CSV table of C-alpha atoms in Angstrom, one decimal:
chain,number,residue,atom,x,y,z
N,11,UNK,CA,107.5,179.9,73.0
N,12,UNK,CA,107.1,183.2,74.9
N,13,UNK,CA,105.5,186.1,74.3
N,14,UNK,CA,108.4,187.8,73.7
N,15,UNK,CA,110.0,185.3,70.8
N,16,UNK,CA,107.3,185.9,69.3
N,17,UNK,CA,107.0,189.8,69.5
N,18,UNK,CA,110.6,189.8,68.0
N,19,UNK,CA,109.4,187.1,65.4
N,20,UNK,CA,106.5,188.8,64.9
N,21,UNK,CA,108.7,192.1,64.0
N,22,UNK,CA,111.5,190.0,62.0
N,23,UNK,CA,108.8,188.8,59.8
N,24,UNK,CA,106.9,192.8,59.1
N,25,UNK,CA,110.4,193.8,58.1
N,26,UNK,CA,111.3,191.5,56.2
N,27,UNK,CA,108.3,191.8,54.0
N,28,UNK,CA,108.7,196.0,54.3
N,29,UNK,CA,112.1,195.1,52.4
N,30,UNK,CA,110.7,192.8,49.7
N,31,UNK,CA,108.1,195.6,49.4
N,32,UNK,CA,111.1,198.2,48.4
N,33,UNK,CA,112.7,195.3,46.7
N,34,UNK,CA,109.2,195.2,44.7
N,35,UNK,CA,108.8,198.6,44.3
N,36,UNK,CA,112.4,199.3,42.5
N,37,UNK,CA,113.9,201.2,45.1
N,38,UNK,CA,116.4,198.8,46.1
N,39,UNK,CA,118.6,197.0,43.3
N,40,UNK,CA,119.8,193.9,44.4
C-alpha cells in the first residue's frame, strides 16, 4: 500500500473513533 492509502486510512480510522468518542460522551443519540 502507499503512503497515501494509508494517510487516508490513517484519518478514516481517528475519525471514526472522534465519533464513537461523542457517541460515548452522550452528545450524539443514535
Amino acid at each position: 500500500m502507499t503512503s497515501k492509502y494509508n494517510n487516508y486510512y490513517d484519518n478514516g480510522i481517528c475519525q471514526l473513533h472522534n465519533l464513537l468518542d461523542r457517541i460515548a460522551s452522550g452528545k450524539y443519540i443514535l
